[in-house]
Amino acid sequence: MTAGQDGRAFLVLDGLTRRFSGRPAVDGVSLSIPEGEFFTIVGPSGSGKSTLIRMLAGLERPDAGRILLRGADITAMPANRRPTCMVFQSLALFSHRSVGENIAFALKMRGVDAATRRARALELMELVRLPADYLDRPVTQCSGGERQRVALARALASDPEILFFDEPLSAIDYRLRKILEMEMKDLHARTGKTFLYITHSLEEAMVMSDRIAIMRAGRIVQIGPPREIYARPNSRFVAEFMGEVNVFAVRGGRIEGLDRPAAAQSGFLILRPEALRPLGPADHADVSFPARIETGYLLGSRSQLHLSALGRRLVAELPGAAAAELRPGQEGRWGFDLADAVVTPE
Amino acid sequence: MMRARGWLAALPMLTLLAAGFAAPIAIVAVTSLMPPRTFSLTGALALSNYLAAFTEGYWRPLMWSALGALATTAICLVLAWPTANALMRLGGRVATLVAILIALPIFISESVRLFGLSLFLMPGGGILAGTLNELFGIRIGSILNTRLAALIGLVYIHFPFVLFPLMLGLGLVPRDQVEAARDLGASGWQLFREIEAPLAAPGAAIGAMLCFVLALGANAEAAILGGRAVTVATQAIEQRFSYAQDWPQGAALTMLLVLITALVVIPLLRRVDLDRLIGR
Ligand SMILES: Nc1ncnc2c1ncn2[C@@H]1O[C@H](COP(=O)(O)OP(=O)(O)O)[C@@H](O)[C@H]1O
Ligand SMILES: [Mg+2]
């Protein structure tokens, strides 16, 4: 697919590159995002996510590459003219303005009259579930979750073609984050807008996204729907980014430590913790071995176990009930089916 | 107990303020109410000096000083804003160097600098006129000894007093809010009006106050660059005290100057959040 030729292409990044004192922070990123998609870019801290999204918003100038929106080249368009809007990591609410003034800021910039601005602010507050009496409250008096909603409403006020989010939930505690994740997804569905979301949490990305791109050191290493990223990581990096996994090296076409042929000459065999299971006397698995349980933790409805097996450590995850009788120190046979494992080339 | 100790700790400062600030002002205030051309503090109190200030033309120097201070403050703010912005954006060594170059002249006597400026502006063989004539054969007159020259001198002298507080103020404007405003469609002017100006206001206000108060009491600019074109308040006051030997009249003019200062400074101070500027 060439940039701009895909009929569905709404936002197209073509070889976007940004260097800081010679070192590339974003290194030739090409992407195509269809209209209305919830697209998430996930990567560890420092992988260039913020730099990428800042280039899209017009706050950072690319050293190379192009940005096309509906086929029009917006690479050189200044931030204030772009029909895009961003929710910042810090939220960047205007500290000297009220909730309503923050939300209606974009409208004021366009010369919309005060009464209309007020009415629109109230509408948006309803959309993001902020009580109407917050209108004249200083933003500095809002709680974390409320500020989040103000930032969202403010970004929506200008009716942008696409919304950018730079880790807006990273500073929010777990419970509230879960709620806001669902609200974000819901808002996406209700507004029908294109969302380009950035996070370092794959879990967050999984919950909300239509498609996910994994970013590493300025490059996109894998793109796909959440299910595919989870089931078929194309590298050890992506697999490990997803959470704890068991990695076996593959060399010369054989899986090291298991002494079995692999589907590839070299690379890694990735085994998710939930693919490992204890085997009863009558149970069968493609690969089985004796193992000893070292430690076990209860993770809500699931249990995580650390096993000593094959001369190394393995991580297993079982539903809470299945782990009920398992205790540290117990020895037994464990195993997995090769269909549940993935071989990656790198 | 704590309260008592607090007062005790404040005592040296309070004594200093009482002796060095409150007492002289009080003496001047009483003097201003004495009969004209007397030297005692025990005469009958009267407002005649204040009346004379307006009927005998002393309002002119007061007005020139106030107008000059206002104009200086406004011009300095307009010049300092983009300068401060550029210096903040530039950052690093170059910005420090430029800031030092702007600050250094403060350590040189004001009169010396003003005489320098006067040499520069002098007609005929002056630096500006002479150079233009010598190199390009252009003959120009001179603005020396005009109100404009005095105003240029005022701006030249007081610019750093606006620039540095303003830089401090602009440092308070969060970068992300500026970017958010841009992202939400603010043009350069809107960015200034909606974000930078309100958030940098404490710094701008401090700079403006310093500039206004200093310019209001300035006389070297008018004397050295303005020639006889304008008499400023401090010059008039000095004349009352020395040549005219009319201390009560001089004191009344002084009190009027203090009043103008208070009218400008107090409302500003009430509105400015000084705590924010010093990071509290
Ligand atoms: N303004 C800048 N100047 C210099 N280096 C920068 C700048 N912004 C980002 N970087 C560098 O670029 C890389 C990517 O940063 P960033 O885009 O913020 O990553 P992320 O958002 O994924 O954490 C980092 O190594 C960072 O240090
Ligand atoms: Mg970032």
mmCIF file with all atom_site columns, N, CA and C and ligand atoms in Angstrom, chain A residues 20 23 25 44-51, ligand 1:
data_model
loop_
_atom_site.group_PDB
_atom_site.id
_atom_site.type_symbol
_atom_site.label_atom_id
_atom_site.label_alt_id
_atom_site.label_comp_id
_atom_site.label_asym_id
_atom_site.label_entity_id
_atom_site.label_seq_id
_atom_site.pdbx_PDB_ins_code
_atom_site.Cartn_x
_atom_site.Cartn_y
_atom_site.Cartn_z
_atom_site.occupancy
_atom_site.B_iso_or_equiv
_atom_site.pdbx_formal_charge
_atom_site.auth_seq_id
_atom_site.auth_comp_id
_atom_site.auth_asym_id
_atom_site.auth_atom_id
_atom_site.pdbx_PDB_model_num
ATOM   1  N N   . PHE A 1 20 ? 16.847 14.333 17.197 1.00 0.00 ? 20 PHE A N   1
ATOM   2  C CA  . PHE A 1 20 ? 17.311 15.306 18.184 1.00 0.00 ? 20 PHE A CA  1
ATOM   3  C C   . PHE A 1 20 ? 18.814 15.164 18.288 1.00 0.00 ? 20 PHE A C   1
ATOM   4  N N   . ARG A 1 23 ? 20.314 12.030 16.750 1.00 0.00 ? 23 ARG A N   1
ATOM   5  C CA  . ARG A 1 23 ? 19.705 10.740 17.094 1.00 0.00 ? 23 ARG A CA  1
ATOM   6  C C   . ARG A 1 23 ? 18.235 10.746 16.713 1.00 0.00 ? 23 ARG A C   1
ATOM   7  N N   . ALA A 1 25 ? 14.503 10.203 17.059 1.00 0.00 ? 25 ALA A N   1
ATOM   8  C CA  . ALA A 1 25 ? 13.518 9.865  18.092 1.00 0.00 ? 25 ALA A CA  1
ATOM   9  C C   . ALA A 1 25 ? 12.349 9.159  17.421 1.00 0.00 ? 25 ALA A C   1
ATOM   10 N N   . PRO A 1 44 ? 7.398  1.526  24.972 1.00 0.00 ? 44 PRO A N   1
ATOM   11 C CA  . PRO A 1 44 ? 7.973  1.887  26.273 1.00 0.00 ? 44 PRO A CA  1
ATOM   12 C C   . PRO A 1 44 ? 8.339  3.364  26.299 1.00 0.00 ? 44 PRO A C   1
ATOM   13 N N   . SER A 1 45 ? 8.622  3.871  27.475 1.00 0.00 ? 45 SER A N   1
ATOM   14 C CA  . SER A 1 45 ? 9.008  5.262  27.643 1.00 0.00 ? 45 SER A CA  1
ATOM   15 C C   . SER A 1 45 ? 10.262 5.550  26.817 1.00 0.00 ? 45 SER A C   1
ATOM   16 N N   . GLY A 1 46 ? 10.249 6.644  26.077 1.00 0.00 ? 46 GLY A N   1
ATOM   17 C CA  . GLY A 1 46 ? 11.412 7.015  25.269 1.00 0.00 ? 46 GLY A CA  1
ATOM   18 C C   . GLY A 1 46 ? 11.409 6.418  23.877 1.00 0.00 ? 46 GLY A C   1
ATOM   19 N N   . SER A 1 47 ? 10.340 5.722  23.515 1.00 0.00 ? 47 SER A N   1
ATOM   20 C CA  . SER A 1 47 ? 10.329 5.084  22.197 1.00 0.00 ? 47 SER A CA  1
ATOM   21 C C   . SER A 1 47 ? 9.936  6.065  21.090 1.00 0.00 ? 47 SER A C   1
ATOM   22 N N   . GLY A 1 48 ? 9.572  7.292  21.468 1.00 0.00 ? 48 GLY A N   1
ATOM   23 C CA  . GLY A 1 48 ? 9.294  8.303  20.451 1.00 0.00 ? 48 GLY A CA  1
ATOM   24 C C   . GLY A 1 48 ? 7.814  8.566  20.230 1.00 0.00 ? 48 GLY A C   1
ATOM   25 N N   . LYS A 1 49 ? 6.963  8.049  21.107 1.00 0.00 ? 49 LYS A N   1
ATOM   26 C CA  . LYS A 1 49 ? 5.521  8.215  20.932 1.00 0.00 ? 49 LYS A CA  1
ATOM   27 C C   . LYS A 1 49 ? 5.105  9.679  20.978 1.00 0.00 ? 49 LYS A C   1
ATOM   28 N N   . SER A 1 50 ? 5.570  10.374 22.004 1.00 0.00 ? 50 SER A N   1
ATOM   29 C CA  . SER A 1 50 ? 5.176  11.780 22.140 1.00 0.00 ? 50 SER A CA  1
ATOM   30 C C   . SER A 1 50 ? 5.686  12.592 20.962 1.00 0.00 ? 50 SER A C   1
ATOM   31 N N   . THR A 1 51 ? 6.922  12.353 20.564 1.00 0.00 ? 51 THR A N   1
ATOM   32 C CA  . THR A 1 51 ? 7.483  13.090 19.434 1.00 0.00 ? 51 THR A CA  1
ATOM   33 C C   . THR A 1 51 ? 6.639  12.866 18.191 1.00 0.00 ? 51 THR A C   1
HETATM 34 N N1  . LIG C 2 .  ? 12.826 18.343 22.740 1.00 0.00 ? 1  LIG C N1  1
HETATM 35 C C1  . LIG C 2 .  ? 13.672 17.299 22.772 1.00 0.00 ? 1  LIG C C1  1
HETATM 36 N N2  . LIG C 2 .  ? 15.011 17.508 22.727 1.00 0.00 ? 1  LIG C N2  1
HETATM 37 C C2  . LIG C 2 .  ? 15.879 16.470 22.758 1.00 0.00 ? 1  LIG C C2  1
HETATM 38 N N3  . LIG C 2 .  ? 15.517 15.194 22.816 1.00 0.00 ? 1  LIG C N3  1
HETATM 39 C C3  . LIG C 2 .  ? 14.210 14.908 22.870 1.00 0.00 ? 1  LIG C C3  1
HETATM 40 C C4  . LIG C 2 .  ? 13.223 15.941 22.844 1.00 0.00 ? 1  LIG C C4  1
HETATM 41 N N4  . LIG C 2 .  ? 11.995 15.371 22.906 1.00 0.00 ? 1  LIG C N4  1
HETATM 42 C C5  . LIG C 2 .  ? 12.218 14.043 22.960 1.00 0.00 ? 1  LIG C C5  1
HETATM 43 N N5  . LIG C 2 .  ? 13.526 13.761 22.935 1.00 0.00 ? 1  LIG C N5  1
HETATM 44 C C6  . LIG C 2 .  ? 14.140 12.409 22.953 1.00 0.00 ? 1  LIG C C6  1
HETATM 45 O O1  . LIG C 2 .  ? 13.491 11.635 21.983 1.00 0.00 ? 1  LIG C O1  1
HETATM 46 C C7  . LIG C 2 .  ? 13.255 10.322 22.453 1.00 0.00 ? 1  LIG C C7  1
HETATM 47 C C8  . LIG C 2 .  ? 11.767 10.011 22.391 1.00 0.00 ? 1  LIG C C8  1
HETATM 48 O O2  . LIG C 2 .  ? 11.081 10.801 23.321 1.00 0.00 ? 1  LIG C O2  1
HETATM 49 P P1  . LIG C 2 .  ? 9.508  10.807 23.437 1.00 0.00 ? 1  LIG C P1  1
HETATM 50 O O3  . LIG C 2 .  ? 8.930  11.057 22.103 1.00 0.00 ? 1  LIG C O3  1
HETATM 51 O O4  . LIG C 2 .  ? 9.135  11.760 24.517 1.00 0.00 ? 1  LIG C O4  1
HETATM 52 O O5  . LIG C 2 .  ? 9.209  9.326  23.895 1.00 0.00 ? 1  LIG C O5  1
HETATM 53 P P2  . LIG C 2 .  ? 7.922  8.706  24.612 1.00 0.00 ? 1  LIG C P2  1
HETATM 54 O O6  . LIG C 2 .  ? 6.821  9.682  24.517 1.00 0.00 ? 1  LIG C O6  1
HETATM 55 O O7  . LIG C 2 .  ? 7.678  7.446  23.864 1.00 0.00 ? 1  LIG C O7  1
HETATM 56 O O8  . LIG C 2 .  ? 8.335  8.442  26.018 1.00 0.00 ? 1  LIG C O8  1
HETATM 57 C C9  . LIG C 2 .  ? 13.820 10.267 23.863 1.00 0.00 ? 1  LIG C C9  1
HETATM 58 O O9  . LIG C 2 .  ? 15.093 9.687  23.799 1.00 0.00 ? 1  LIG C O9  1
HETATM 59 C C10 . LIG C 2 .  ? 13.901 11.703 24.262 1.00 0.00 ? 1  LIG C C10 1
HETATM 60 O O10 . LIG C 2 .  ? 14.956 11.909 25.139 1.00 0.00 ? 1  LIG C O10 1
#
